[in-house]
PDB file of C-alpha atoms in Angstrom:
ATOM      1  CA  MET A 201      14.850 -11.132   0.059  1.00 58.00           C
ATOM      2  CA  SER A 202      17.596  -9.239  -1.823  1.00 75.00           C
ATOM      3  CA  GLU A 203      20.293  -6.649  -1.447  1.00 89.00           C
ATOM      4  CA  PHE A 204      17.737  -3.854  -1.734  1.00 95.00           C
ATOM      5  CA  VAL A 205      14.545  -5.234  -0.174  1.00 97.00           C
ATOM      6  CA  ARG A 206      14.349  -6.628   3.345  1.00 97.00           C
ATOM      7  CA  TYR A 207      11.589  -8.938   4.552  1.00 97.00           C
ATOM      8  CA  GLU A 208      10.813  -9.737   8.174  1.00 97.00           C
ATOM      9  CA  CYS A 209       7.847 -11.462   9.771  1.00 96.00           C
ATOM     10  CA  VAL A 210       7.161 -11.119  13.494  1.00 96.00           C
ATOM     11  CA  ASP A 211       3.896 -11.923  15.287  1.00 93.00           C
ATOM     12  CA  ALA A 212       1.940 -12.356  12.025  1.00 96.00           C
ATOM     13  CA  VAL A 213       3.119  -8.971  10.676  1.00 98.00           C
ATOM     14  CA  ALA A 214       5.369  -8.936   7.605  1.00 98.00           C
ATOM     15  CA  THR A 215       7.515  -5.819   7.208  1.00 98.00           C
ATOM     16  CA  VAL A 216       8.786  -5.120   3.708  1.00 98.00           C
ATOM     17  CA  THR A 217      11.536  -2.488   3.633  1.00 98.00           C
ATOM     18  CA  ILE A 218      12.921  -0.886   0.484  1.00 98.00           C
ATOM     19  CA  ASP A 219      16.604  -0.679   1.381  1.00 97.00           C
ATOM     20  CA  ARG A 220      18.498   1.694  -0.914  1.00 96.00           C
ATOM     21  CA  PRO A 221      18.918   4.607   1.518  1.00 97.00           C
ATOM     22  CA  ALA A 222      21.818   6.185  -0.374  1.00 96.00           C
ATOM     23  CA  ALA A 223      19.502   6.495  -3.410  1.00 96.00           C
ATOM     24  CA  LEU A 224      16.492   7.537  -1.286  1.00 97.00           C
ATOM     25  CA  ASN A 225      15.065   4.092  -2.049  1.00 97.00           C
ATOM     26  CA  ALA A 226      14.722   4.837  -5.750  1.00 96.00           C
ATOM     27  CA  LEU A 227      13.406   1.864  -7.669  1.00 96.00           C
ATOM     28  CA  ASP A 228      15.883   0.391 -10.109  1.00 95.00           C
ATOM     29  CA  HIS A 229      15.105  -2.812 -12.002  1.00 94.00           C
ATOM     30  CA  ALA A 230      16.461  -5.178  -9.361  1.00 95.00           C
ATOM     31  CA  THR A 231      14.597  -3.430  -6.551  1.00 97.00           C
ATOM     32  CA  LYS A 232      11.283  -3.515  -8.404  1.00 96.00           C
ATOM     33  CA  VAL A 233      11.655  -7.232  -9.035  1.00 96.00           C
ATOM     34  CA  ALA A 234      12.601  -7.905  -5.410  1.00 97.00           C
ATOM     35  CA  LEU A 235       9.752  -5.760  -4.098  1.00 98.00           C
ATOM     36  CA  ARG A 236       7.234  -7.672  -6.169  1.00 97.00           C
ATOM     37  CA  GLN A 237       8.661 -10.951  -4.854  1.00 97.00           C
ATOM     38  CA  ALA A 238       8.433  -9.705  -1.267  1.00 97.00           C
ATOM     39  CA  LEU A 239       4.789  -8.695  -1.658  1.00 98.00           C
ATOM     40  CA  ALA A 240       3.977 -12.039  -3.267  1.00 97.00           C
ATOM     41  CA  ARG A 241       5.670 -13.788  -0.353  1.00 97.00           C
ATOM     42  CA  ALA A 242       3.586 -11.838   2.164  1.00 98.00           C
ATOM     43  CA  ALA A 243       0.393 -12.486   0.214  1.00 97.00           C
ATOM     44  CA  GLY A 244       1.039 -16.211   0.010  1.00 96.00           C
ATOM     45  CA  ASP A 245       2.149 -16.818   3.598  1.00 96.00           C
ATOM     46  CA  ALA A 246      -0.779 -18.021   5.699  1.00 94.00           C
ATOM     47  CA  GLU A 247       1.086 -16.945   8.838  1.00 95.00           C
ATOM     48  CA  VAL A 248       1.085 -13.310   7.697  1.00 97.00           C
ATOM     49  CA  ARG A 249      -2.081 -11.433   8.664  1.00 97.00           C
ATOM     50  CA  ALA A 250      -0.967  -7.826   8.050  1.00 98.00           C
ATOM     51  CA  VAL A 251       1.822  -6.116   6.108  1.00 98.00           C
ATOM     52  CA  VAL A 252       3.883  -2.965   6.648  1.00 98.00           C
ATOM     53  CA  LEU A 253       5.627  -1.339   3.674  1.00 98.00           C
ATOM     54  CA  THR A 254       8.356   1.184   4.460  1.00 98.00           C
ATOM     55  CA  GLY A 255      11.732   2.539   3.402  1.00 98.00           C
ATOM     56  CA  ALA A 256      15.179   2.575   4.981  1.00 97.00           C
ATOM     57  CA  GLY A 257      16.880   5.804   5.985  1.00 96.00           C
ATOM     58  CA  ARG A 258      15.317   9.222   5.434  1.00 95.00           C
ATOM     59  CA  ALA A 259      13.041   8.364   2.517  1.00 97.00           C
ATOM     60  CA  PHE A 260      10.052   6.137   1.965  1.00 98.00           C
ATOM     61  CA  CYS A 261      10.634   5.899  -1.790  1.00 98.00           C
ATOM     62  CA  VAL A 262      11.316   8.543  -4.445  1.00 97.00           C
ATOM     63  CA  GLY A 263       9.979   6.370  -7.254  1.00 95.00           C
ATOM     64  CA  GLN A 264      11.775   5.390 -10.436  1.00 92.00           C
ATOM     65  CA  ASP A 265      15.581   5.458 -10.399  1.00 87.00           C
ATOM     66  CA  LEU A 266      16.017   8.242 -12.956  1.00 84.00           C
ATOM     67  CA  ARG A 267      19.717   7.568 -13.515  1.00 85.00           C
ATOM     68  CA  GLN A 268      18.952   4.069 -14.708  1.00 83.00           C
ATOM     69  CA  HIS A 269      15.888   5.371 -16.541  1.00 75.00           C
ATOM     70  CA  ARG A 270      17.954   7.902 -18.523  1.00 83.00           C
ATOM     71  CA  GLU A 271      20.380   5.194 -19.577  1.00 82.00           C
ATOM     72  CA  GLN A 272      17.514   2.958 -20.667  1.00 79.00           C
ATOM     73  CA  LEU A 273      15.827   5.821 -22.544  1.00 77.00           C
ATOM     74  CA  ALA A 274      18.994   6.353 -24.546  1.00 84.00           C
ATOM     75  CA  ARG A 275      19.056   2.680 -25.560  1.00 82.00           C
ATOM     76  CA  SER A 276      15.344   2.018 -26.023  1.00 82.00           C
ATOM     77  CA  PRO A 277      12.505   4.378 -25.002  1.00 81.00           C
ATOM     78  CA  GLN A 278      10.019   1.551 -25.511  1.00 82.00           C
ATOM     79  CA  ALA A 279      11.850  -0.714 -23.079  1.00 79.00           C
ATOM     80  CA  ALA A 280      12.410   2.094 -20.562  1.00 77.00           C
ATOM     81  CA  LEU A 281       8.750   3.056 -20.462  1.00 82.00           C
ATOM     82  CA  GLY A 282       7.648  -0.570 -20.490  1.00 85.00           C
ATOM     83  CA  THR A 283       8.517  -0.731 -16.794  1.00 87.00           C
ATOM     84  CA  VAL A 284       5.045   0.672 -16.033  1.00 89.00           C
ATOM     85  CA  ALA A 285       3.282  -2.409 -17.353  1.00 91.00           C
ATOM     86  CA  GLU A 286       6.038  -4.834 -16.389  1.00 91.00           C
ATOM     87  CA  HIS A 287       6.727  -3.686 -12.836  1.00 93.00           C
ATOM     88  CA  TYR A 288       4.616  -0.859 -11.449  1.00 95.00           C
ATOM     89  CA  ASN A 289       1.197  -2.139 -12.456  1.00 96.00           C
ATOM     90  CA  PRO A 290       1.806  -5.563 -10.844  1.00 97.00           C
ATOM     91  CA  LEU A 291       3.095  -3.874  -7.680  1.00 97.00           C
ATOM     92  CA  VAL A 292      -0.056  -1.767  -7.367  1.00 97.00           C
ATOM     93  CA  MET A 293      -2.271  -4.771  -8.048  1.00 96.00           C
ATOM     94  CA  ALA A 294      -0.390  -6.751  -5.397  1.00 97.00           C
ATOM     95  CA  LEU A 295      -1.075  -4.054  -2.798  1.00 97.00           C
ATOM     96  CA  THR A 296      -4.696  -3.347  -3.674  1.00 96.00           C
ATOM     97  CA  THR A 297      -5.794  -6.967  -4.083  1.00 95.00           C
ATOM     98  CA  MET A 298      -3.810  -8.502  -1.219  1.00 96.00           C
ATOM     99  CA  ARG A 299      -6.237 -10.301   1.074  1.00 95.00           C
ATOM    100  CA  LYS A 300      -4.675  -8.721   4.157  1.00 96.00           C
ATOM    101  CA  PRO A 301      -4.367  -5.127   5.368  1.00 98.00           C
ATOM    102  CA  VAL A 302      -1.314  -3.210   4.126  1.00 98.00           C
ATOM    103  CA  ILE A 303       0.084  -0.191   5.969  1.00 98.00           C
ATOM    104  CA  ALA A 304       2.516   2.287   4.440  1.00 98.00           C
ATOM    105  CA  ALA A 305       4.913   3.590   7.089  1.00 98.00           C
ATOM    106  CA  VAL A 306       5.920   6.799   5.298  1.00 98.00           C
ATOM    107  CA  ASN A 307       9.101   7.635   7.155  1.00 98.00           C
ATOM    108  CA  GLY A 308      10.308  10.332   4.746  1.00 97.00           C
ATOM    109  CA  VAL A 309       9.885  11.651   1.231  1.00 98.00           C
ATOM    110  CA  ALA A 310       7.467   9.736  -0.994  1.00 98.00           C
ATOM    111  CA  ALA A 311       7.535  10.842  -4.619  1.00 97.00           C
ATOM    112  CA  GLY A 312       6.410   9.636  -8.012  1.00 96.00           C
ATOM    113  CA  ALA A 313       5.799   5.918  -8.073  1.00 96.00           C
ATOM    114  CA  GLY A 314       6.892   5.801  -4.424  1.00 97.00           C
ATOM    115  CA  ALA A 315       4.015   8.099  -3.494  1.00 97.00           C
ATOM    116  CA  ALA A 316       1.676   6.029  -5.658  1.00 97.00           C
ATOM    117  CA  LEU A 317       2.680   2.841  -3.827  1.00 98.00           C
ATOM    118  CA  ALA A 318       1.764   4.527  -0.546  1.00 98.00           C
ATOM    119  CA  PHE A 319      -1.584   5.602  -2.023  1.00 98.00           C
ATOM    120  CA  ALA A 320      -2.279   1.971  -2.974  1.00 97.00           C
ATOM    121  CA  CYS A 321      -1.914   0.790   0.633  1.00 98.00           C
ATOM    122  CA  ASP A 322      -4.902   0.549   2.968  1.00 98.00           C
ATOM    123  CA  PHE A 323      -3.448   2.836   5.645  1.00 98.00           C
ATOM    124  CA  ARG A 324      -0.721   5.491   5.620  1.00 98.00           C
ATOM    125  CA  VAL A 325       1.186   6.492   8.763  1.00 98.00           C
ATOM    126  CA  PHE A 326       3.277   9.612   8.061  1.00 98.00           C
ATOM    127  CA  ALA A 327       6.260  10.970   9.929  1.00 98.00           C
ATOM    128  CA  GLU A 328       5.900  14.657  10.807  1.00 98.00           C
ATOM    129  CA  THR A 329       8.885  15.334   8.557  1.00 97.00           C
ATOM    130  CA  ALA A 330       7.615  13.237   5.641  1.00 98.00           C
ATOM    131  CA  THR A 331       6.560  14.820   2.372  1.00 98.00           C
ATOM    132  CA  VAL A 332       4.647  13.526  -0.633  1.00 97.00           C
ATOM    133  CA  ASN A 333       4.726  14.593  -4.271  1.00 96.00           C
ATOM    134  CA  PRO A 334       3.176  12.693  -7.202  1.00 95.00           C
ATOM    135  CA  ALA A 335       6.005  14.250  -9.270  1.00 94.00           C
ATOM    136  CA  PHE A 336       5.044  12.662 -12.610  1.00 94.00           C
ATOM    137  CA  ALA A 337       4.256  15.934 -14.419  1.00 94.00           C
ATOM    138  CA  GLY A 338       7.477  17.403 -13.050  1.00 93.00           C
ATOM    139  CA  ILE A 339       9.436  15.023 -15.268  1.00 89.00           C
ATOM    140  CA  GLY A 340       7.107  15.351 -18.224  1.00 93.00           C
ATOM    141  CA  LEU A 341       5.034  12.235 -17.655  1.00 91.00           C
ATOM    142  CA  GLY A 342       1.398  11.437 -17.000  1.00 91.00           C
ATOM    143  CA  ALA A 343       0.264   9.543 -13.918  1.00 94.00           C
ATOM    144  CA  ASP A 344       1.173   5.896 -13.472  1.00 94.00           C
ATOM    145  CA  SER A 345       1.435   3.282 -10.738  1.00 95.00           C
ATOM    146  CA  GLY A 346      -2.285   3.616 -10.122  1.00 95.00           C
ATOM    147  CA  ALA A 347      -2.144   7.280  -9.054  1.00 96.00           C
ATOM    148  CA  SER A 348      -4.939   8.262 -11.458  1.00 95.00           C
ATOM    149  CA  TRP A 349      -7.135   5.642  -9.775  1.00 95.00           C
ATOM    150  CA  THR A 350      -6.135   5.921  -6.116  1.00 96.00           C
ATOM    151  CA  LEU A 351      -5.771   9.684  -5.763  1.00 96.00           C
ATOM    152  CA  PRO A 352      -9.337  10.641  -6.809  1.00 95.00           C
ATOM    153  CA  ARG A 353     -10.662   8.047  -4.376  1.00 94.00           C
ATOM    154  CA  LEU A 354      -8.579   9.498  -1.558  1.00 96.00           C
ATOM    155  CA  VAL A 355      -8.981  13.234  -2.166  1.00 96.00           C
ATOM    156  CA  GLY A 356     -11.579  13.701  -4.938  1.00 95.00           C
ATOM    157  CA  HIS A 357     -11.241  14.430  -8.652  1.00 95.00           C
ATOM    158  CA  ALA A 358     -10.519  18.159  -8.428  1.00 97.00           C
ATOM    159  CA  ARG A 359      -7.835  17.808  -5.761  1.00 96.00           C
ATOM    160  CA  ALA A 360      -6.273  14.830  -7.564  1.00 97.00           C
ATOM    161  CA  THR A 361      -6.029  16.938 -10.729  1.00 97.00           C
ATOM    162  CA  GLU A 362      -4.297  19.663  -8.736  1.00 96.00           C
ATOM    163  CA  LEU A 363      -1.840  17.308  -7.082  1.00 96.00           C
ATOM    164  CA  LEU A 364      -0.965  15.499 -10.298  1.00 96.00           C
ATOM    165  CA  MET A 365      -0.642  18.555 -12.534  1.00 96.00           C
ATOM    166  CA  LEU A 366       1.115  20.964 -10.172  1.00 95.00           C
ATOM    167  CA  SER A 367       3.556  18.378  -8.765  1.00 93.00           C
ATOM    168  CA  GLU A 368       3.970  20.356  -5.556  1.00 94.00           C
ATOM    169  CA  THR A 369       5.519  18.882  -2.444  1.00 96.00           C
ATOM    170  CA  ILE A 370       2.901  18.314   0.261  1.00 96.00           C
ATOM    171  CA  SER A 371       3.805  18.332   3.953  1.00 98.00           C
ATOM    172  CA  ALA A 372       2.672  15.588   6.301  1.00 98.00           C
ATOM    173  CA  SER A 373       0.218  17.924   8.024  1.00 98.00           C
ATOM    174  CA  ARG A 374      -1.289  18.905   4.673  1.00 97.00           C
ATOM    175  CA  ALA A 375      -1.436  15.242   3.648  1.00 98.00           C
ATOM    176  CA  LEU A 376      -3.468  14.577   6.793  1.00 98.00           C
ATOM    177  CA  GLU A 377      -5.867  17.426   5.967  1.00 97.00           C
ATOM    178  CA  LEU A 378      -6.341  16.117   2.428  1.00 97.00           C
ATOM    179  CA  GLY A 379      -6.905  12.531   3.517  1.00 96.00           C
ATOM    180  CA  LEU A 380      -3.651  11.167   2.083  1.00 97.00           C
ATOM    181  CA  ALA A 381      -2.444  10.281   5.576  1.00 98.00           C
ATOM    182  CA  ASN A 382      -4.385   8.421   8.256  1.00 98.00           C
ATOM    183  CA  SER A 383      -2.113   9.705  11.011  1.00 98.00           C
ATOM    184  CA  VAL A 384       1.000  11.836  11.490  1.00 98.00           C
ATOM    185  CA  VAL A 385       3.487  11.046  14.244  1.00 98.00           C
ATOM    186  CA  PRO A 386       7.056  11.987  15.200  1.00 98.00           C
ATOM    187  CA  VAL A 387       9.573  10.385  12.859  1.00 97.00           C
ATOM    188  CA  GLU A 388      10.972   8.201  15.634  1.00 97.00           C
ATOM    189  CA  ALA A 389       7.477   6.788  16.257  1.00 98.00           C
ATOM    190  CA  VAL A 390       6.554   5.882  12.669  1.00 98.00           C
ATOM    191  CA  ALA A 391       7.739   2.281  12.751  1.00 97.00           C
ATOM    192  CA  ALA A 392       6.189   1.560  16.148  1.00 98.00           C
ATOM    193  CA  THR A 393       2.888   3.242  15.245  1.00 98.00           C
ATOM    194  CA  ALA A 394       2.613   1.332  11.962  1.00 98.00           C
ATOM    195  CA  ASN A 395       3.543  -1.903  13.705  1.00 98.00           C
ATOM    196  CA  ASP A 396       0.996  -1.359  16.468  1.00 98.00           C
ATOM    197  CA  LEU A 397      -1.698  -0.793  13.855  1.00 98.00           C
ATOM    198  CA  ALA A 398      -0.560  -3.867  11.936  1.00 98.00           C
ATOM    199  CA  ARG A 399      -0.693  -6.008  15.077  1.00 97.00           C
ATOM    200  CA  ARG A 400      -4.180  -4.733  15.840  1.00 96.00           C
ATOM    201  CA  LEU A 401      -5.317  -5.621  12.335  1.00 97.00           C
ATOM    202  CA  ALA A 402      -3.507  -8.971  12.431  1.00 96.00           C
ATOM    203  CA  ALA A 403      -5.509  -9.870  15.529  1.00 95.00           C
ATOM    204  CA  GLY A 404      -8.757  -8.973  13.792  1.00 94.00           C
ATOM    205  CA  PRO A 405     -11.126 -10.735  11.374  1.00 94.00           C
ATOM    206  CA  THR A 406      -8.858 -10.907   8.331  1.00 92.00           C
ATOM    207  CA  VAL A 407     -11.506 -12.729   6.279  1.00 93.00           C
ATOM    208  CA  ALA A 408     -13.759  -9.714   6.792  1.00 94.00           C
ATOM    209  CA  PHE A 409     -10.910  -7.316   6.004  1.00 93.00           C
ATOM    210  CA  ALA A 410     -10.302  -9.107   2.704  1.00 94.00           C
ATOM    211  CA  ALA A 411     -13.987  -8.805   1.856  1.00 94.00           C
ATOM    212  CA  ILE A 412     -13.983  -5.101   2.702  1.00 94.00           C
ATOM    213  CA  LYS A 413     -10.939  -4.462   0.472  1.00 92.00           C
ATOM    214  CA  GLU A 414     -12.480  -6.334  -2.444  1.00 91.00           C
ATOM    215  CA  ALA A 415     -15.855  -4.628  -2.039  1.00 93.00           C
ATOM    216  CA  LEU A 416     -14.292  -1.163  -1.970  1.00 91.00           C
ATOM    217  CA  VAL A 417     -12.207  -1.798  -5.086  1.00 88.00           C
ATOM    218  CA  CYS A 418     -15.202  -3.157  -6.978  1.00 88.00           C
ATOM    219  CA  ALA A 419     -17.651  -0.500  -5.781  1.00 87.00           C
ATOM    220  CA  ALA A 420     -15.362   2.219  -7.138  1.00 81.00           C
ATOM    221  CA  THR A 421     -16.375   1.337 -10.686  1.00 83.00           C
ATOM    222  CA  LEU A 422     -19.666  -0.581 -10.380  1.00 86.00           C
ATOM    223  CA  PRO A 423     -23.218   0.785 -10.522  1.00 88.00           C
ATOM    224  CA  LEU A 424     -25.149   0.410  -7.287  1.00 89.00           C
ATOM    225  CA  ALA A 425     -27.047  -2.738  -8.270  1.00 93.00           C
ATOM    226  CA  ARG A 426     -23.861  -4.608  -9.153  1.00 91.00           C
ATOM    227  CA  ALA A 427     -22.073  -3.282  -6.065  1.00 91.00           C
ATOM    228  CA  LEU A 428     -24.896  -4.640  -3.936  1.00 92.00           C
ATOM    229  CA  GLY A 429     -24.594  -7.999  -5.667  1.00 93.00           C
ATOM    230  CA  LYS A 430     -20.853  -8.032  -5.007  1.00 89.00           C
ATOM    231  CA  GLU A 431     -21.429  -7.200  -1.347  1.00 90.00           C
ATOM    232  CA  SER A 432     -23.909 -10.054  -1.071  1.00 91.00           C
ATOM    233  CA  ALA A 433     -21.454 -12.546  -2.559  1.00 92.00           C
ATOM    234  CA  LEU A 434     -18.630 -11.372  -0.320  1.00 92.00           C
ATOM    235  CA  GLN A 435     -20.877 -11.408   2.738  1.00 91.00           C
ATOM    236  CA  LEU A 436     -21.821 -14.984   1.984  1.00 88.00           C
ATOM    237  CA  ARG A 437     -18.151 -15.913   1.946  1.00 89.00           C
ATOM    238  CA  ALA A 438     -17.365 -14.028   5.156  1.00 89.00           C
ATOM    239  CA  GLY A 439     -20.496 -15.356   6.821  1.00 90.00           C
ATOM    240  CA  LYS A 440     -19.336 -18.938   6.345  1.00 90.00           C
ATOM    241  CA  SER A 441     -16.065 -18.245   8.174  1.00 88.00           C
ATOM    242  CA  THR A 442     -15.166 -19.528  11.608  1.00 89.00           C
ATOM    243  CA  ASP A 443     -14.331 -15.931  12.512  1.00 89.00           C
ATOM    244  CA  HIS A 444     -17.928 -14.846  11.954  1.00 91.00           C
ATOM    245  CA  ARG A 445     -19.338 -17.584  14.170  1.00 89.00           C
ATOM    246  CA  GLU A 446     -16.707 -16.861  16.800  1.00 87.00           C
ATOM    247  CA  ALA A 447     -17.591 -13.162  16.814  1.00 90.00           C
ATOM    248  CA  VAL A 448     -21.331 -13.802  17.100  1.00 88.00           C
ATOM    249  CA  ASP A 449     -20.808 -16.233  19.983  1.00 85.00           C
ATOM    250  CA  ALA A 450     -18.438 -13.824  21.721  1.00 86.00           C
ATOM    251  CA  PHE A 451     -20.917 -10.961  21.375  1.00 88.00           C
ATOM    252  CA  LEU A 452     -23.759 -12.988  22.860  1.00 87.00           C
ATOM    253  CA  ASN A 453     -21.535 -14.378  25.626  1.00 89.00           C
ATOM    254  CA  LYS A 454     -20.040 -10.952  26.332  1.00 90.00           C
ATOM    255  CA  THR A 455     -16.477 -12.199  25.741  1.00 91.00           C
ATOM    256  CA  GLN A 456     -13.667 -11.135  23.430  1.00 89.00           C
ATOM    257  CA  PRO A 457     -13.522 -12.991  20.093  1.00 89.00           C
ATOM    258  CA  ARG A 458     -10.326 -14.775  19.029  1.00 88.00           C
ATOM    259  CA  PHE A 459      -9.975 -14.523  15.279  1.00 91.00           C
ATOM    260  CA  THR A 460      -7.970 -17.071  13.302  1.00 85.00           C
ATOM    261  CA  GLY A 461      -8.479 -15.950   9.733  1.00 81.00           C
ATOM    262  CA  HIS A 462     -10.586 -18.966   8.818  1.00 82.00           C
TER     263      HIS A 462
END
């Protein structure tokens, strides 16, 4: 994809790797643009049925490249802070609305916008040595990159307030207790564990997974009656799929279904 973002697709699983290990995968302008392109590529490729997002080296992603940010602040604060709307918001929307499961393989430190990108994924596999810190308040900023939306839904309002305001580094084991991590594994097993989960999801009913993602996002802000209406509409779409008929036939015939995503 670019010098700083790698893209690989194997067995219907696309792996997107932020590849600036010397900078702990900090997101400069070029990397943000390339990452958005990589996610769009995964979303638009019919052969891709699940996605893994990870980082190279000892970090997942430490968020905004503050060296570049300081230079941009000196020239134009408006332009520097405009990266939220221009880059981070589209990245979060790409992850949360992608019609395929997305797994964050958190191989090391995840901070700031990097942590928020992990929160926006559907699953998070943490290395035992990984840490997470929203970090925004620590540099005098409010929450961005969707953290004010994703964190309360993962850990509740009170805990999200604590995490965002105190900007404390959270261990992988604590992240698991809080519900930020789905699993914690040895660092050498992170990639394989995330890939195994991605392959399992890729072999599943991806039409149904897309409906589940959309229903959850909508239900977060809808009253019950409208959430029920949304579920009905999504169920109608999923119910017309070949995957649904295949699964019903397999259940009645006591065989394993073969899902195709159609």
